[in-house]
Each structure stands twice: as structure tokens, then as C-alpha cells.
Coordinates of C-alpha atoms and ligand atoms in Angstrom, one line a residue:
M1 CA 13.7 34.5 11.9
S2 CA 10.1 33.4 11.6
K3 CA 8.9 30.1 12.9
P4 CA 9.2 27.2 10.4
I5 CA 6.1 25.8 8.8
R6 CA 5.5 22.4 10.2
I7 CA 4.1 19.5 8.2
V8 CA 3.3 16.1 9.7
S9 CA 2.9 13.0 7.6
V10 CA 1.2 10.0 9.2
V11 CA 2.3 6.4 8.7
G12 CA 0.7 3.4 10.4
A13 CA 0.6 0.3 8.3
R14 CA 3.0 -1.4 5.9
P15 CA 1.7 0.2 2.6
N16 CA 2.1 3.7 4.1
F17 CA 5.8 3.7 4.5
M18 CA 6.7 3.6 0.8
K19 CA 4.2 6.4 0.1
V20 CA 5.6 8.8 2.8
A21 CA 9.3 8.1 2.3
P22 CA 9.5 10.1 -1.0
I23 CA 7.4 12.9 0.5
H24 CA 9.9 13.3 3.4
R25 CA 12.8 13.5 0.9
A26 CA 10.9 16.0 -1.3
F27 CA 10.4 18.4 1.6
K28 CA 14.2 18.5 2.3
Q29 CA 14.7 21.1 -0.4
Y30 CA 12.2 23.5 1.4
A31 CA 14.1 23.4 4.7
P32 CA 14.6 25.3 7.0
E33 CA 11.4 27.3 6.2
Y34 CA 9.5 24.0 6.1
E35 CA 9.9 21.2 8.6
H36 CA 8.6 17.7 7.7
H37 CA 7.8 15.3 10.6
I38 CA 6.8 11.7 10.4
V39 CA 4.3 10.4 13.0
H40 CA 4.1 6.6 13.2
T41 CA 0.9 5.3 14.8
G42 CA 2.3 1.8 15.4
Q43 CA -0.7 0.1 13.7
H44 CA 2.0 -2.2 12.3
Y45 CA 4.7 -2.9 14.9
D46 CA 6.6 -6.1 13.9
A47 CA 10.1 -5.6 12.7
A48 CA 9.2 -7.3 9.4
M49 CA 6.0 -5.2 9.0
S50 CA 7.5 -1.8 10.0
D51 CA 11.2 -1.4 11.0
A52 CA 12.5 -3.1 7.9
F53 CA 10.7 -0.5 5.7
F54 CA 12.3 2.4 7.5
Q55 CA 15.8 0.9 6.8
D56 CA 15.1 -0.1 3.2
L57 CA 13.5 3.3 2.4
E58 CA 16.1 5.3 4.4
M59 CA 13.5 7.0 6.5
P60 CA 14.4 8.8 9.7
T61 CA 13.2 7.6 13.0
P62 CA 9.7 9.1 13.4
T63 CA 9.4 12.3 15.5
V64 CA 6.6 10.5 17.4
F65 CA 5.7 6.8 17.8
L66 CA 2.2 6.3 19.1
G67 CA 2.6 2.5 19.7
I68 CA -1.1 1.7 19.1
G69 CA -0.8 -1.9 17.9
S70 CA -3.6 -4.3 16.9
G71 CA -7.3 -4.4 18.0
S72 CA -10.8 -4.3 16.6
H73 CA -11.4 -1.6 14.0
A74 CA -13.1 0.6 16.5
E75 CA -10.5 0.1 19.2
Q76 CA -7.6 0.7 16.8
T77 CA -9.1 3.7 15.2
A78 CA -10.2 5.2 18.6
K79 CA -6.7 4.7 20.2
V80 CA -5.0 6.3 17.2
M81 CA -7.4 9.3 17.4
I82 CA -6.8 9.9 21.1
A83 CA -3.0 9.6 20.8
F84 CA -2.8 11.7 17.6
E85 CA -4.9 14.5 19.1
Q86 CA -2.2 14.8 21.9
T87 CA 0.5 14.8 19.2
C88 CA -1.2 17.6 17.3
L89 CA -1.5 19.6 20.5
E90 CA 2.2 19.2 21.1
L91 CA 3.6 19.5 17.6
K92 CA 1.1 22.1 16.4
P93 CA 1.4 21.2 12.7
D94 CA 0.3 23.7 10.0
L95 CA -0.6 20.8 7.8
V96 CA -1.2 17.1 8.1
I97 CA -0.7 14.6 5.3
V98 CA -2.4 11.2 5.4
V99 CA -1.9 8.6 2.7
G100 CA -3.8 5.6 1.4
D101 CA -6.7 3.9 3.1
V102 CA -5.7 2.2 6.4
N103 CA -7.3 2.8 9.8
S104 CA -4.6 5.2 10.7
T105 CA -5.4 7.3 7.7
I106 CA -9.0 8.0 8.6
A107 CA -8.2 8.3 12.4
C108 CA -5.6 11.0 11.9
A109 CA -7.6 12.9 9.2
L110 CA -10.6 13.1 11.5
V111 CA -8.5 14.4 14.4
A112 CA -6.6 17.0 12.3
V113 CA -9.7 18.3 10.5
K114 CA -11.7 18.8 13.7
M115 CA -8.7 20.6 15.2
G116 CA -8.9 23.0 12.3
I117 CA -5.6 21.8 10.8
K118 CA -5.5 21.7 7.0
T119 CA -5.3 18.1 5.8
A120 CA -4.1 16.6 2.6
H121 CA -5.0 13.1 1.3
V122 CA -2.4 11.4 -0.9
E123 CA -3.9 8.6 -3.1
A124 CA -7.3 10.3 -3.0
G125 CA -10.4 9.4 -5.0
L126 CA -9.8 5.6 -5.4
R127 CA -13.0 3.5 -5.0
S128 CA -13.6 -0.2 -5.2
Y129 CA -17.3 0.4 -4.6
D130 CA -17.2 -2.6 -2.3
R131 CA -18.3 -1.4 1.1
S132 CA -17.5 -4.7 2.8
M133 CA -13.8 -3.7 2.5
P134 CA -12.7 -1.7 5.6
E135 CA -10.3 0.3 3.3
E136 CA -13.3 1.5 1.1
I137 CA -15.0 3.0 4.1
N138 CA -11.7 4.6 5.1
R139 CA -11.2 6.1 1.6
I140 CA -14.7 7.5 1.4
A141 CA -14.6 9.0 4.8
T142 CA -11.1 10.5 4.4
D143 CA -11.9 12.1 1.1
A144 CA -15.1 13.5 2.5
I145 CA -13.3 15.6 5.2
C146 CA -9.9 16.5 3.8
D147 CA -8.9 19.9 2.3
Y148 CA -6.6 18.9 -0.5
W149 CA -6.7 15.8 -2.7
F150 CA -3.7 14.3 -4.5
T151 CA -4.5 11.7 -7.0
T152 CA -2.7 8.8 -8.7
E153 CA -4.9 8.1 -11.7
E154 CA -7.6 9.6 -13.8
S155 CA -10.4 7.6 -12.1
G156 CA -9.6 9.5 -8.8
N157 CA -9.9 12.9 -10.5
R158 CA -13.2 11.9 -12.1
I159 CA -14.7 10.5 -8.9
L160 CA -13.7 13.5 -6.8
K161 CA -15.0 16.0 -9.3
E162 CA -18.3 14.1 -9.7
S163 CA -18.6 14.0 -5.9
G164 CA -18.5 17.8 -5.9
F165 CA -15.1 18.5 -4.3
P166 CA -13.6 21.8 -5.4
E167 CA -11.5 21.3 -8.6
K168 CA -8.9 23.8 -7.6
H169 CA -7.9 21.5 -4.6
I170 CA -7.7 18.3 -6.6
F171 CA -4.2 17.7 -7.9
F172 CA -3.3 14.9 -10.3
V173 CA 0.4 14.2 -9.3
G174 CA 1.1 10.5 -10.0
N175 CA 2.0 7.8 -7.6
T176 CA 4.4 8.2 -4.6
M177 CA 4.5 4.4 -4.3
I178 CA 6.2 4.4 -7.7
D179 CA 8.6 7.0 -6.5
S180 CA 9.8 4.5 -3.9
L181 CA 10.0 1.8 -6.5
H182 CA 12.4 4.0 -8.6
F183 CA 14.4 4.8 -5.5
A184 CA 14.9 1.2 -4.5
L185 CA 15.2 -0.6 -7.8
S186 CA 19.0 -0.5 -8.0
K187 CA 19.2 -1.8 -4.4
A188 CA 16.8 -4.6 -5.4
E189 CA 19.3 -5.6 -8.1
Q190 CA 21.8 -6.3 -5.3
S191 CA 19.4 -8.4 -3.2
T192 CA 20.4 -12.1 -2.6
V193 CA 16.8 -13.2 -1.8
L194 CA 16.5 -15.4 -4.8
Q195 CA 19.6 -17.4 -3.9
E196 CA 18.5 -17.6 -0.3
L197 CA 15.2 -19.1 -1.3
D198 CA 16.7 -21.2 -4.1
L199 CA 14.6 -19.6 -6.8
K200 CA 15.5 -19.0 -10.5
K201 CA 14.7 -15.8 -12.3
G202 CA 11.4 -16.0 -14.2
A203 CA 10.7 -19.5 -12.9
Y204 CA 8.5 -18.9 -9.9
G205 CA 5.2 -17.3 -9.0
L206 CA 5.0 -14.8 -6.1
V207 CA 1.9 -14.9 -3.9
T208 CA 0.5 -12.5 -1.3
M209 CA -2.9 -12.9 0.4
H210 CA -4.1 -11.1 3.5
R211 CA -7.5 -9.5 2.8
P212 CA -10.1 -10.5 5.4
S213 CA -12.3 -11.6 2.6
N214 CA -9.7 -14.2 1.5
V215 CA -8.1 -15.3 4.8
D216 CA -10.7 -14.8 7.6
D217 CA -13.2 -17.3 6.1
P218 CA -11.9 -20.8 6.7
V219 CA -13.6 -22.3 3.6
Q220 CA -12.1 -19.6 1.4
L221 CA -8.6 -19.8 2.9
Q222 CA -8.6 -23.6 2.7
S223 CA -9.5 -23.6 -1.0
L224 CA -6.8 -20.9 -1.8
L225 CA -4.1 -22.9 0.0
E226 CA -5.2 -26.1 -1.7
I227 CA -4.9 -24.5 -5.1
L228 CA -1.5 -23.1 -4.3
A229 CA -0.3 -26.5 -3.1
K230 CA -1.5 -28.1 -6.3
I231 CA 0.1 -25.5 -8.6
S232 CA 3.4 -25.9 -6.7
S233 CA 3.8 -29.4 -8.1
E234 CA 4.4 -27.7 -11.5
R235 CA 6.1 -24.5 -10.6
A236 CA 7.8 -23.0 -7.5
I237 CA 5.6 -20.7 -5.6
V238 CA 6.9 -18.2 -3.0
F239 CA 4.5 -16.8 -0.5
P240 CA 5.8 -14.2 2.0
M241 CA 3.0 -14.4 4.6
H242 CA 1.3 -11.5 6.3
P243 CA 0.8 -12.1 10.1
R244 CA -3.0 -12.0 9.6
T245 CA -2.7 -15.0 7.2
S246 CA -0.3 -17.0 9.3
T247 CA -2.4 -16.5 12.4
K248 CA -5.5 -17.8 10.6
I249 CA -3.6 -20.8 9.2
R250 CA -2.6 -21.7 12.8
E251 CA -6.1 -21.1 14.1
Y252 CA -7.8 -23.3 11.5
G253 CA -5.1 -26.0 11.5
F254 CA -4.2 -25.7 7.8
A255 CA -0.4 -26.2 8.2
D256 CA -0.7 -29.7 6.5
I257 CA -2.1 -28.2 3.3
I258 CA 1.0 -26.1 3.1
R259 CA 3.3 -29.0 3.8
S260 CA 1.6 -30.9 1.0
G261 CA 2.8 -28.3 -1.6
K262 CA 5.8 -29.7 -3.5
Q263 CA 7.5 -26.4 -4.2
L264 CA 5.5 -24.1 -2.0
V265 CA 7.9 -21.8 -0.1
I266 CA 6.4 -19.9 2.8
T267 CA 8.4 -17.1 4.3
H268 CA 8.0 -14.3 6.8
P269 CA 6.9 -11.0 5.3
K270 CA 9.8 -9.6 3.3
G271 CA 11.3 -6.1 3.6
Y272 CA 10.7 -3.7 0.8
I273 CA 14.0 -4.3 -1.2
D274 CA 13.8 -8.1 -1.0
F275 CA 10.1 -8.0 -1.9
L276 CA 10.8 -5.8 -4.9
A277 CA 13.6 -8.2 -6.0
L278 CA 11.1 -11.1 -5.8
M279 CA 8.5 -9.2 -7.7
K280 CA 10.7 -8.0 -10.6
D281 CA 12.0 -11.5 -11.4
A282 CA 8.8 -13.4 -10.9
D283 CA 7.0 -15.2 -13.8
F284 CA 3.7 -13.9 -12.4
V285 CA 2.3 -12.5 -9.2
L286 CA -1.0 -13.6 -7.6
T287 CA -2.3 -11.2 -5.0
D288 CA -5.1 -9.5 -3.2
S289 CA -3.1 -6.4 -2.3
G290 CA -3.8 -2.9 -3.6
G291 CA -0.2 -1.5 -4.1
I292 CA 1.2 -4.7 -5.7
Q293 CA -1.3 -4.2 -8.6
E294 CA 0.5 -0.8 -9.2
E295 CA 4.1 -2.0 -8.7
T296 CA 3.7 -5.0 -11.1
T297 CA 2.2 -2.6 -13.7
V298 CA 5.3 -0.5 -13.6
L299 CA 7.6 -3.6 -13.6
G300 CA 5.7 -5.2 -16.5
I301 CA 5.1 -8.4 -14.5
P302 CA 1.7 -10.2 -15.1
C303 CA -0.5 -9.7 -12.0
I304 CA -3.5 -11.8 -11.2
T305 CA -5.6 -10.0 -8.6
A306 CA -7.9 -12.5 -6.8
R307 CA -10.6 -9.9 -5.9
T308 CA -13.9 -9.1 -7.4
T309 CA -13.1 -5.3 -7.6
T310 CA -10.2 -3.0 -7.8
E311 CA -10.0 0.6 -6.7
R312 CA -7.0 1.0 -9.1
P313 CA -8.7 0.5 -12.5
V314 CA -5.8 2.0 -14.5
T315 CA -3.7 -1.1 -13.6
V316 CA -6.3 -3.2 -15.5
E317 CA -7.0 -0.7 -18.3
M318 CA -3.4 0.1 -19.1
G319 CA -1.3 -2.2 -17.0
T320 CA -0.5 -5.9 -16.6
N321 CA -3.2 -6.5 -14.0
I322 CA -6.2 -8.8 -14.4
L323 CA -9.0 -9.2 -12.0
I324 CA -10.4 -12.7 -11.3
Q325 CA -13.0 -14.2 -8.9
P326 CA -11.1 -15.4 -5.8
N327 CA -12.1 -19.1 -6.3
P328 CA -9.9 -22.1 -7.2
Q329 CA -11.4 -22.6 -10.7
A330 CA -10.8 -19.0 -11.7
I331 CA -7.2 -19.0 -10.3
S332 CA -6.4 -22.3 -12.1
T333 CA -7.7 -20.9 -15.4
A334 CA -5.8 -17.6 -15.0
L335 CA -2.5 -19.4 -14.1
H336 CA -3.0 -21.8 -17.0
D337 CA -3.6 -18.9 -19.4
I338 CA -0.5 -17.0 -18.1
V339 CA 1.7 -19.9 -18.9
H340 CA 0.2 -21.0 -22.2
L341 CA -1.3 -17.9 -23.9
P342 CA 0.2 -14.7 -25.1
R343 CA 0.5 -12.3 -22.2
K344 CA -1.2 -9.0 -21.7
Q345 CA 1.3 -6.2 -22.6
G346 CA 1.0 -3.2 -20.3
A347 CA 1.9 0.4 -20.4
I348 CA 3.0 2.7 -17.6
P349 CA 0.1 5.1 -16.5
P350 CA 0.6 8.9 -16.8
L351 CA 2.8 10.6 -14.2
W352 CA 4.0 7.3 -12.6
D353 CA 7.5 8.6 -13.2
G354 CA 9.1 8.7 -9.8
K355 CA 8.4 12.4 -9.3
A356 CA 5.0 12.5 -7.6
A357 CA 6.3 13.5 -4.2
E358 CA 8.2 16.4 -5.6
R359 CA 5.0 17.6 -7.2
I360 CA 3.1 17.2 -4.0
A361 CA 5.7 19.2 -2.0
E362 CA 5.8 21.9 -4.6
I363 CA 2.0 22.3 -4.8
L364 CA 1.6 22.3 -1.0
V365 CA 4.3 24.9 -0.6
T366 CA 3.3 27.2 -3.5
Q367 CA -0.4 26.8 -3.7
C368 CA -1.8 25.4 -0.4
I369 CA 0.1 26.5 2.6
K370 CA 0.8 30.0 1.3
A371 CA -2.9 30.5 0.6
Q372 CA -4.1 29.3 4.1
Ligands
LIG1 C1 -3.8 -3.3 7.2 C2 -4.7 -2.4 6.3 C3 -4.7 -2.9 4.9 C4 -3.3 -3.1 4.4 C5 -2.5 -4.0 5.3 C6 -1.1 -4.2 4.8 C7 -6.6 -1.4 7.6 C8 -8.1 -1.4 7.7 N1 -6.1 -2.4 6.8 O1 -4.5 -4.6 7.2 O2 -5.3 -1.9 4.1 O3 -3.3 -3.7 3.1 O4 -2.5 -3.4 6.6 O5 -0.4 -5.0 5.6 O6 -6.0 -0.5 8.1 N2 -0.3 -8.0 12.9 C9 0.9 -8.4 13.4 N3 2.0 -7.6 13.3 C10 1.9 -6.4 12.8 C11 0.7 -5.9 12.2 C12 -0.4 -6.8 12.3 O7 1.1 -9.5 14.0 O8 3.0 -5.6 12.7 C13 -1.4 -8.9 13.0 C14 -2.3 -8.8 14.2 O9 -2.7 -10.0 14.6 C15 -3.5 -8.0 13.6 C16 -3.5 -8.5 12.2 O10 -2.2 -8.8 11.8 O11 -4.6 -8.2 14.4 C17 -4.2 -7.5 11.3 O12 -3.5 -6.2 11.3 P1 -4.2 -4.8 11.0 O13 -3.3 -3.7 11.0 O14 -5.4 -4.8 11.9 O15 -4.8 -5.1 9.6 P2 -4.1 -5.7 8.3 O16 -4.9 -6.9 7.9 O17 -2.6 -5.8 8.4

């Protein structure tokens, strides 16, 4: 019997887990000729930021856990590179899959490509054109060196083609994050998180904020917290807080602002199923995340994105997402409009149908790996 073809998918930070879980499932139908392994860099390591997602998404224990943890960008990226090179020497993958735009994505792509291992980028071609975002640098650099590009939306196809990447290796497959949403929606129906937090369906706003541009600057963070505290006198606000944000709140001494919010509920980061349950029954979502713009579009929940740019324009063009300046006045106006004016009706973007990972596996098996 010939040796199985070995594929390694990299996960590192929270938004990677829901993108890789469906890819792992999709490769099962190609076993035993194809083996799919998950390598976890450990960029995110807290139970709430990592382990909970493996359970909720029914992912197996990773084949390798690199245990990198936090650090400066250079430190984190460099540590992932050194450890992943060793992993590649040991596992000898025939193909590496990286997803999204986190530091682990560029670190592992750079290692694999330089070792002569074919590398595929899932969620390729997205651009915010804001180079102050670390994720934008990761996207540009990862796309520049990969061999195969799998895109979620038309803007990605266009950007990659305009950049001169070979069209025959650009595959418009849809969104694996939405595959996970389809997978988990019935479980989210069973979640008891609303009762636990004493929230009523459709009567609360869900908030997430963790971008360095919103939370690292004390003036910006203070004004965001003040507006949330103010809004919470009229409507319950639930804010599952990213560790970066809670650390900054402690560091800057802003706990009192939170305490002043009448119905402002701060929680630890939620697992995937509970977060989905909170999202699908929210009146609106206010966020600076990338993936939440996509999930709310599919769920039809109004999403206010407090960022000056989005790398996911289809969520604004077709979906329920609106972009606003991340300042208190713009947030107040947007929330007032959501409550008092007719809401933007969205549609689901093409191929966001829960089958993106199946397309990726099929294309890799039939068109890419065979041709190598
Ligand atoms: C990273 C990604 C971002 C993604 C986000 C989702 C990059 C450049 N950014 O940002 O695209 O939207 O993850 O969460 O890769 N921390 C913990 N426990 C953890 C993880 C982080 O306490 O499990 C704390 C640490 O203090 C750390 C800080 O959060 O220094 C930031 O973590 P890091 O992974 O560096 O970046 P994120 O802001 O999470």
C-alpha cells in the first residue's frame, strides 16, 4: 500500500478553529489515502479562547501543540516559525493549509513555502487597505507566497486576479466559517446562555471589542466604555470580553465605568455554541471583529462594525453589516437608527451555504495534490 498523502492544517487563534473544523471533517471521506492533521500553534491558549472551541466544534486533539503563547508580534511569529519548521521536518506534510490572517497564518505559510511544501490559503484575497492592522500585513504577505488561494467572496477573486496571481489556482469556494455556523446552529438552539445571563430574546445588544485600535489607546477605550454604559440604561448590553480588552481595562483603571452601566453585563469570552446563541437572538451586534460581520450577515442580525474599513465588503454590500467611525457620536447615532428606523435587509452572499470545506477538499484532492 502506498504512503498516505498528508495534509496539515494550522490553527492558532480563536477565529481559526471554526475555519479548520469543517476542513477536517471534509477530509474524512478521502481517508485512508489522505490523512488530515491539525497543528495548533498555541497562539491562543486559555480554555475559553481555545479548548472550548475544540469541544464545541467536535475537533480532535491536535496532532501537535506548539504551545507558543503570547508575545510581541516578532516574538510570537518567530517562535511559531521555529517550532513549525521542526513539525514539518517530523510530519513531512505534502500540503499545508493556513486560514485567515493571524500571526500563526503568516508564520506557518512562510515556513512551509520555504521548505518547498505546497501551501494553500483559505480566506485569501481579503483586504482592508489599512496597513496599521497587523492582520492586513498578514493577509498581504500570506497571499504573496502561497500556491493555492481559496476565496470567500468576489472581492477576494478580483483582488487576487488584479495582483497577477495565476487564475487557475484561485478557487471561489465560499466561507468555511459559515460551514461551522450551519454545523452548530441546532446546538445553539439548546444553549441556556440567555437564561444564565438573564437576557430576553431580541431585547439586548451584543458587543465585542478587541482590536488594538479600539482597546489599546486609553482615550478610545474610555470613550467606548462610556457610551456602552450610557446605552445600557435603556437596553441590556452583553459584552463577552476578550482577554486583551480586560487586561487593558485593568491596566487603565476603567472598572468603574463598567460598574456605572445599569444593564451592562460583562462576561468571560464565550465558547462557540453559546456565542452563536447570543448572536442569533440579539437585537443588534456592535463589534470590531472580522468574522462576526459574516456570521451576522448569515443570521440576518443587524451588525454595526466600529471600524473605518472592512476586508469583507460583501457583508456591507449584500449583508446586514454597516461600517461606522469608532467614536461615541457615530455609535450613538447608529444605535438610535437601529432602534427607530427601518432596518437594512440583507441577503446571504453566494456560496455561503455550509459546503465550502467540501469544495476545498475536493479541489485539493482532484486538482492540486494530484498535479503536484
Ligand atoms: C488575535 C489575532 C486577531 C484575532 C484575535 C481573535 C493576530 C495578529 N491577531 O488577536 O486577528 O481577531 O486573535 O481573538 O494574530 N491572551 C490571553 N489568552 C489567550 C490569548 C490571548 O490572555 O488565550 C491575551 C494576552 O495577554 C495577549 C493578548 O491577549 O497578549 C493578545 O493576544 P494575541 O494573540 O497576541 O492577539 P489578539 O488580540 O488575541
